[in-house]
JSON list of C-alpha atoms in Angstrom, two decimals:
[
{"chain": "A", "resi": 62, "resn": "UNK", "atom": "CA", "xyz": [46.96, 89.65, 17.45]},
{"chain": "A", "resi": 63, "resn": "UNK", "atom": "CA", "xyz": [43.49, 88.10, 17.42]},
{"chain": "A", "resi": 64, "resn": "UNK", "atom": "CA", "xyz": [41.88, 86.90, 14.16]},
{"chain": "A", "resi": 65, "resn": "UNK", "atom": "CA", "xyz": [38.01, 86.16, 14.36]},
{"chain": "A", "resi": 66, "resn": "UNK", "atom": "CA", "xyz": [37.19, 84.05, 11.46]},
{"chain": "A", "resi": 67, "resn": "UNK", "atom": "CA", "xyz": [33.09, 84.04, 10.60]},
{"chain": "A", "resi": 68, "resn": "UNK", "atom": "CA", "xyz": [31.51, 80.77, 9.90]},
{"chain": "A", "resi": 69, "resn": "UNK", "atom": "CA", "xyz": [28.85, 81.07, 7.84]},
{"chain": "A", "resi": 70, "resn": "UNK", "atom": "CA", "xyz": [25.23, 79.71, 9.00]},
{"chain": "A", "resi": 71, "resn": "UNK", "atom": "CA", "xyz": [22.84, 77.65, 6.62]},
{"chain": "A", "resi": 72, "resn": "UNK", "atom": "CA", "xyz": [19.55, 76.10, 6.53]},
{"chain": "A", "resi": 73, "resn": "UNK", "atom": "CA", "xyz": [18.75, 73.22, 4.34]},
{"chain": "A", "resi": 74, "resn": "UNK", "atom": "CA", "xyz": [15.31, 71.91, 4.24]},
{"chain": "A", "resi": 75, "resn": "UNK", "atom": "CA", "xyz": [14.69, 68.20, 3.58]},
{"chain": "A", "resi": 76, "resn": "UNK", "atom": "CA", "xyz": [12.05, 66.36, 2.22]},
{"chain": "A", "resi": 77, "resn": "UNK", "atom": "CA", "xyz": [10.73, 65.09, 5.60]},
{"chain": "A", "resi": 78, "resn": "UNK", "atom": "CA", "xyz": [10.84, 68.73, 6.86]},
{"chain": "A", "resi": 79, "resn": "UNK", "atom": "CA", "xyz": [7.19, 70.41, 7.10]},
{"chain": "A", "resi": 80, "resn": "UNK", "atom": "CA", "xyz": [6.66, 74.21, 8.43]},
{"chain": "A", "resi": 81, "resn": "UNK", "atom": "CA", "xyz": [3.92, 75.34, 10.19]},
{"chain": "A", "resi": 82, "resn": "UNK", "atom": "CA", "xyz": [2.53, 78.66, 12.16]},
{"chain": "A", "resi": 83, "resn": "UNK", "atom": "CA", "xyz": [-0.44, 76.75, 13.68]},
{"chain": "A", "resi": 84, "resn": "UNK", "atom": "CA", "xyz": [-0.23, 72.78, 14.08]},
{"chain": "A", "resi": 85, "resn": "UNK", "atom": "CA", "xyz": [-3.94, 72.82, 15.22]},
{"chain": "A", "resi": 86, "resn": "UNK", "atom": "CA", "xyz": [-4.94, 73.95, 11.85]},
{"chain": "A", "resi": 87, "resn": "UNK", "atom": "CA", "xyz": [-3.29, 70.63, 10.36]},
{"chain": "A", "resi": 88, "resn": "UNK", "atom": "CA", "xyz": [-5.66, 68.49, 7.76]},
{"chain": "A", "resi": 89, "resn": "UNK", "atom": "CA", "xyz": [-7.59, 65.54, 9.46]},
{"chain": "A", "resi": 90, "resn": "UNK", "atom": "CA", "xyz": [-6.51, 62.19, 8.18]},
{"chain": "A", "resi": 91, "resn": "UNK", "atom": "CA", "xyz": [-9.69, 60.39, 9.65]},
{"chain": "A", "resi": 92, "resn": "UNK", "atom": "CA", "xyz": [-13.13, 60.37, 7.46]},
{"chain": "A", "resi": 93, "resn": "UNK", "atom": "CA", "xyz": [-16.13, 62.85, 8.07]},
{"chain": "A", "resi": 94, "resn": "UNK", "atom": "CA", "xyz": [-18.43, 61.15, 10.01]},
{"chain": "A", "resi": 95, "resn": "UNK", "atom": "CA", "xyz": [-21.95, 61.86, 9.68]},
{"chain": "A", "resi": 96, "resn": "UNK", "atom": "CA", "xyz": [-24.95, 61.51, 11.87]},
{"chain": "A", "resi": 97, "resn": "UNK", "atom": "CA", "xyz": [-27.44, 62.66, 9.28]},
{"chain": "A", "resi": 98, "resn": "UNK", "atom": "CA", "xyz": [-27.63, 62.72, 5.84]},
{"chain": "A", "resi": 99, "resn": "UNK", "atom": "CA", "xyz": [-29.94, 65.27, 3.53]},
{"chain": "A", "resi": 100, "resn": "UNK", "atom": "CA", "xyz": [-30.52, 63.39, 0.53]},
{"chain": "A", "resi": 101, "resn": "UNK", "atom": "CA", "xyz": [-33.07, 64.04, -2.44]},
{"chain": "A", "resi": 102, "resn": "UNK", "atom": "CA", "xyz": [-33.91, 61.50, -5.63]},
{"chain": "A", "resi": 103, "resn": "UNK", "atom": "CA", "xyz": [-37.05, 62.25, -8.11]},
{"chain": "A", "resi": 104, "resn": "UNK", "atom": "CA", "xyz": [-39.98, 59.71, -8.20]},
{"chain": "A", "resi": 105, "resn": "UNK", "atom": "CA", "xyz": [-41.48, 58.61, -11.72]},
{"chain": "A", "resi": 106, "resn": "UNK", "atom": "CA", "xyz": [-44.94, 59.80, -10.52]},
{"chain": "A", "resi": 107, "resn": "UNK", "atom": "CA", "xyz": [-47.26, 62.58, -11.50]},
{"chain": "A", "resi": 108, "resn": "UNK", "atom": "CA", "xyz": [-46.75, 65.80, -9.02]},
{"chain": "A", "resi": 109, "resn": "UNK", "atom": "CA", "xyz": [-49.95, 68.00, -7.54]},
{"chain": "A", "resi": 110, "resn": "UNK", "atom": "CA", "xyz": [-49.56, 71.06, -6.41]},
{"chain": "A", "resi": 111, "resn": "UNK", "atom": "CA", "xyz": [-51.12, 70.32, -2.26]},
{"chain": "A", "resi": 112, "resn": "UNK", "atom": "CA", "xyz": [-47.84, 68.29, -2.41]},
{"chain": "A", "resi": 113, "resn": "UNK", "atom": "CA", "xyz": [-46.19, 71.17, -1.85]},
{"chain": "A", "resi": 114, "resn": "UNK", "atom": "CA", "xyz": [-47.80, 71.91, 1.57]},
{"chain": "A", "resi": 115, "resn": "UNK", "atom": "CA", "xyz": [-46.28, 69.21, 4.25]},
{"chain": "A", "resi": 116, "resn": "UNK", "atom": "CA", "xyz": [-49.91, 69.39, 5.97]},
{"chain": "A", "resi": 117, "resn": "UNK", "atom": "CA", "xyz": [-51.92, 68.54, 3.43]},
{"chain": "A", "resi": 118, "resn": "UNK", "atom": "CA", "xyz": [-53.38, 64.91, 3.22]},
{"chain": "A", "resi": 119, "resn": "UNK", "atom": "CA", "xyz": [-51.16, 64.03, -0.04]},
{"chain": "A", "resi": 120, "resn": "UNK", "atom": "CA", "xyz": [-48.53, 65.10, 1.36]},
{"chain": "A", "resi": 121, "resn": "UNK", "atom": "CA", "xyz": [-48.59, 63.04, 4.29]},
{"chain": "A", "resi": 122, "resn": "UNK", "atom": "CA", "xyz": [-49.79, 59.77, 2.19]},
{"chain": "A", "resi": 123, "resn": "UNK", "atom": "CA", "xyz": [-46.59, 60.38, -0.12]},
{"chain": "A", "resi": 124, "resn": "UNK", "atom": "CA", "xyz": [-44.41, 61.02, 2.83]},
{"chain": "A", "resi": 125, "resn": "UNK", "atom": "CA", "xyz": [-45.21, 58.01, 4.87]},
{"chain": "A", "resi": 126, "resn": "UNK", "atom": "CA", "xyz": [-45.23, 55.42, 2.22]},
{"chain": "A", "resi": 127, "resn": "UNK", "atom": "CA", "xyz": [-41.57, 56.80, 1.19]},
{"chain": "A", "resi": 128, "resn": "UNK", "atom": "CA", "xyz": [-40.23, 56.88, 4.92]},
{"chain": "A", "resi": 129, "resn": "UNK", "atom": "CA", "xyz": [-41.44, 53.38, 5.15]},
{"chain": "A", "resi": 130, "resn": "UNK", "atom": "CA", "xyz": [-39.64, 52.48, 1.70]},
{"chain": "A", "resi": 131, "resn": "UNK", "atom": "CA", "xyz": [-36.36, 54.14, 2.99]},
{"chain": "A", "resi": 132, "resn": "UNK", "atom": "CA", "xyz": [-36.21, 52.32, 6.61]},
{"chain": "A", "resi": 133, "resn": "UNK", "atom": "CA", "xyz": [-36.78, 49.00, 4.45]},
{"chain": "A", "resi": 134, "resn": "UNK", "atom": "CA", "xyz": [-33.42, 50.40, 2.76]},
{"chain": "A", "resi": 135, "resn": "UNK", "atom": "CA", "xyz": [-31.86, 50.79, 5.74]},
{"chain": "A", "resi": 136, "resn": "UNK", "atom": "CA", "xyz": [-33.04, 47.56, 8.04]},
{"chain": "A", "resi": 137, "resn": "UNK", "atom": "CA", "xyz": [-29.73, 45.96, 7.38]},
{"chain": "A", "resi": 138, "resn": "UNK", "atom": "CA", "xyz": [-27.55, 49.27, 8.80]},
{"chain": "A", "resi": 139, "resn": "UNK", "atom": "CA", "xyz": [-27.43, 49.09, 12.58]},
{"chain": "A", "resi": 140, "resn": "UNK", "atom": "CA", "xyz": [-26.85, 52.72, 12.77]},
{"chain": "A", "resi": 141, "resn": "UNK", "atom": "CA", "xyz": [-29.85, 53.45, 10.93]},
{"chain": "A", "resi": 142, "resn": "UNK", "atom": "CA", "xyz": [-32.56, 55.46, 13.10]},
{"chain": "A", "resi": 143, "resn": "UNK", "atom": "CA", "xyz": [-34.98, 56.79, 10.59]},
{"chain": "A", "resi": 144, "resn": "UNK", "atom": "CA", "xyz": [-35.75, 59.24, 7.66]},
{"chain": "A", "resi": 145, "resn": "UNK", "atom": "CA", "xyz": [-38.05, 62.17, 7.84]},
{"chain": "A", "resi": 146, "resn": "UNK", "atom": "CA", "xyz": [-39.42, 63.50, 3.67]},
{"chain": "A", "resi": 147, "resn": "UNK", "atom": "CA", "xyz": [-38.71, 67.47, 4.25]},
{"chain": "A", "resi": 148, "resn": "UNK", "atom": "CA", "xyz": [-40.13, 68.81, 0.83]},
{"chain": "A", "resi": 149, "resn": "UNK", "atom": "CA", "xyz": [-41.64, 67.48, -2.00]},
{"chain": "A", "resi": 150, "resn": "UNK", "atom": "CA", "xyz": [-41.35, 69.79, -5.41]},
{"chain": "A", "resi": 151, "resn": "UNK", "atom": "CA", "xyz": [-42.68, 69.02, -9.29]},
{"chain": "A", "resi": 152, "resn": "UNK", "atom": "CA", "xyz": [-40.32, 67.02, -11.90]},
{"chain": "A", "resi": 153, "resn": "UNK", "atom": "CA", "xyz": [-41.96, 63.94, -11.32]},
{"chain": "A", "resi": 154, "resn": "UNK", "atom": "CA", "xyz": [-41.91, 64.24, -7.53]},
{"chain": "A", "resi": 155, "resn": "UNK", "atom": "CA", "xyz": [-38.64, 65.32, -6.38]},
{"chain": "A", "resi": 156, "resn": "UNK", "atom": "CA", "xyz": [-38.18, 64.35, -2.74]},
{"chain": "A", "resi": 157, "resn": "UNK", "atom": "CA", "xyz": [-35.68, 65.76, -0.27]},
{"chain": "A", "resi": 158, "resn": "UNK", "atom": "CA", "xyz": [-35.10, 64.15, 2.96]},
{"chain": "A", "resi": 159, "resn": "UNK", "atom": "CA", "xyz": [-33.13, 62.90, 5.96]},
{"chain": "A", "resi": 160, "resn": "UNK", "atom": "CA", "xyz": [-31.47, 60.07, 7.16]},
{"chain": "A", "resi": 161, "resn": "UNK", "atom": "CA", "xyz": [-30.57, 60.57, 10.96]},
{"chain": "A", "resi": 162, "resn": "UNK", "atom": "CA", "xyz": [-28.32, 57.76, 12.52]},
{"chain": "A", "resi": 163, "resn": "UNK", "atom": "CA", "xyz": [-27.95, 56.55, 15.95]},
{"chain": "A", "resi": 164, "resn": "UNK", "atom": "CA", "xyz": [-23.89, 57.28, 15.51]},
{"chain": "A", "resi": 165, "resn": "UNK", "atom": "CA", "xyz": [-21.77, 58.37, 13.69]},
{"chain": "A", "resi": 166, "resn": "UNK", "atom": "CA", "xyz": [-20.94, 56.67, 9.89]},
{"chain": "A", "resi": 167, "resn": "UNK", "atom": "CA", "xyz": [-18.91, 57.26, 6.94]},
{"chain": "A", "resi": 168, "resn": "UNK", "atom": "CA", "xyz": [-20.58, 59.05, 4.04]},
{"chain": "A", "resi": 169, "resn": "UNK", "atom": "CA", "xyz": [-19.88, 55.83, 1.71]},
{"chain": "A", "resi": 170, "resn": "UNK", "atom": "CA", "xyz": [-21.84, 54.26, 4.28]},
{"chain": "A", "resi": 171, "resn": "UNK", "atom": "CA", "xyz": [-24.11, 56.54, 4.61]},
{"chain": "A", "resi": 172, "resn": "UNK", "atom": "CA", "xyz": [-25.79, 56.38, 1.01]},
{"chain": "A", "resi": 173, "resn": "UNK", "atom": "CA", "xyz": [-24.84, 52.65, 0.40]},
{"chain": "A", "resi": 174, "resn": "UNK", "atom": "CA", "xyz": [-28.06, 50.90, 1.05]},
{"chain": "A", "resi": 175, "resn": "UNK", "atom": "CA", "xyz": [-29.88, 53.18, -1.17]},
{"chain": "A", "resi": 176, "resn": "UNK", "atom": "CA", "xyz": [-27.61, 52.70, -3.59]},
{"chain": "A", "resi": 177, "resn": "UNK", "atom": "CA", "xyz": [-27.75, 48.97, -3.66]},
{"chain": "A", "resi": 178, "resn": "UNK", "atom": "CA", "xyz": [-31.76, 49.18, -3.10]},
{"chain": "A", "resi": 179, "resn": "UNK", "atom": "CA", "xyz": [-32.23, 51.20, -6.29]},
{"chain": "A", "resi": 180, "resn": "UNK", "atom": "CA", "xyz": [-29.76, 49.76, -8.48]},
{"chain": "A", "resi": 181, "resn": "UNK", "atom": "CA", "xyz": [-31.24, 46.40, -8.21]},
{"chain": "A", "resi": 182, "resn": "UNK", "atom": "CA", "xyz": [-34.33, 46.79, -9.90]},
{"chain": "A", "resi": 183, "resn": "UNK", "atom": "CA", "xyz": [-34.40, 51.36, -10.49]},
{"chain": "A", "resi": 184, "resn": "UNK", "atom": "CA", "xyz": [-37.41, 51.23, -7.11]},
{"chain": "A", "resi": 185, "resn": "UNK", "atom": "CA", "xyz": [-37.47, 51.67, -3.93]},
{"chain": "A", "resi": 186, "resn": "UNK", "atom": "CA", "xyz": [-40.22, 49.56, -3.27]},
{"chain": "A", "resi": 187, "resn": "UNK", "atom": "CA", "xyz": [-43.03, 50.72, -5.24]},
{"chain": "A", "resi": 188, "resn": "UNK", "atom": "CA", "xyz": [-41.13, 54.00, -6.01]},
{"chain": "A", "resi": 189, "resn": "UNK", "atom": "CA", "xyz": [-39.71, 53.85, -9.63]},
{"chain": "A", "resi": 190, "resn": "UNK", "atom": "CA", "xyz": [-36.93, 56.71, -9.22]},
{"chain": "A", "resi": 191, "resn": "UNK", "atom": "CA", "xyz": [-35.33, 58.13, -12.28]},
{"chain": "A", "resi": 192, "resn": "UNK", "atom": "CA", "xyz": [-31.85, 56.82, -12.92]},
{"chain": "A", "resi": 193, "resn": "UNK", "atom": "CA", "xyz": [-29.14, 59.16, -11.70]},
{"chain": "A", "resi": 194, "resn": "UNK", "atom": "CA", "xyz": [-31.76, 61.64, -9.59]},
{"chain": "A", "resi": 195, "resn": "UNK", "atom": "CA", "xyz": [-30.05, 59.86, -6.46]},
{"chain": "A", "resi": 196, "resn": "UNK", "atom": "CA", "xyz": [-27.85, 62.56, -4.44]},
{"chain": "A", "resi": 197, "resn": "UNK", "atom": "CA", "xyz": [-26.36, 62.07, -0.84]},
{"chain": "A", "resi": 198, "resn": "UNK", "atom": "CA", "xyz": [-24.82, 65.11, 0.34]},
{"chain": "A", "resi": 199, "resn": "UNK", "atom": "CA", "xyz": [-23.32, 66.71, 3.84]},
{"chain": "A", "resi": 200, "resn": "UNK", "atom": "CA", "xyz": [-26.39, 68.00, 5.87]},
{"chain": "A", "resi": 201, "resn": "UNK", "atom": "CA", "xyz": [-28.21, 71.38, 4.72]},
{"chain": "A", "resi": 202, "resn": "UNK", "atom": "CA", "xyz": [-28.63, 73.44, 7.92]},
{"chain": "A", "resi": 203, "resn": "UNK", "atom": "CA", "xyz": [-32.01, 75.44, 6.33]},
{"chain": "A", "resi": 204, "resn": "UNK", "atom": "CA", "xyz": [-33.49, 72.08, 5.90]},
{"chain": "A", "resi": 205, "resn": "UNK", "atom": "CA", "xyz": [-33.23, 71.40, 10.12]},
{"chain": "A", "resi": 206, "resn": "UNK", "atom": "CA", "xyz": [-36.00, 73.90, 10.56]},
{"chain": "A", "resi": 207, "resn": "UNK", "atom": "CA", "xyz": [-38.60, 71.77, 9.28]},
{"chain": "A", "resi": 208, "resn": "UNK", "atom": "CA", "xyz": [-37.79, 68.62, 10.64]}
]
């Protein structure tokens, strides 16, 4: 007589055990890297409204002086390459623009000498900016068109 005797099976999982369907899908443990930056603060000045076309001659005045102000920011960052002012709108002036790098940097890095250049003193240069207005965000694709 034969006797077959069953054993049965189990699974135990274990704290160092991870599951996964698709190991390419798998969270990135290194920092975004950025090679631009769209970035917009507000300016303690008074606003017209030809600011708000990029060809007129105040626009142009405004947008140079502050490009100028931002690479004096930036003259310290290697990666630096420049800034270009994309739109200017009304609460004080409220500018929005880009800071393109050479490579790529960390988004900490990216904002820091802005931070430290308006912190010191609330300018940037001759700009007086209005504490807190600073904001350094991923890239805006609809903002590439008019660069």
């Amino acid at each position: 007589m034969l006797v077959f005797t069953t054993v049965p099976s189990t699974t135990s999982l274990t704290s160092s055990s991870i599951l996964t369907k698709d190991p390419t899908n798998l969270p990135s443990t290194n920092p975004p890297i950025l090679n631009n930056l769209a970035t917009s603060l507000k300016v303690v000045r008074d606003f017209s409204k030809d600011m708000l076309d990029n060809t007129s001659e105040s626009f142009r005045k405004f947008a140079n002086d502050f490009e100028n102000e931002i690479e004096r920011a930036y003259e310290v960052e290697q990666k630096f390459e420049r800034t270009t002012v994309i739109r200017l709108r009304n609460g004080s002036i409220n500018v929005t623009f880009i800071v393109f790098f050479k490579s790529g940097i960390s988004p900490a890095n990216a904002c820091a000498p802005l931070e430290k250049a308006i912190k010191e003193d609330g300018k940037l240069g001759n700009f007086e900016i209005i504490p807190g207005s600073l904001e350094c965000s991923k890239p805006n694709r609809k903002y590439f068109g008019h660069v």
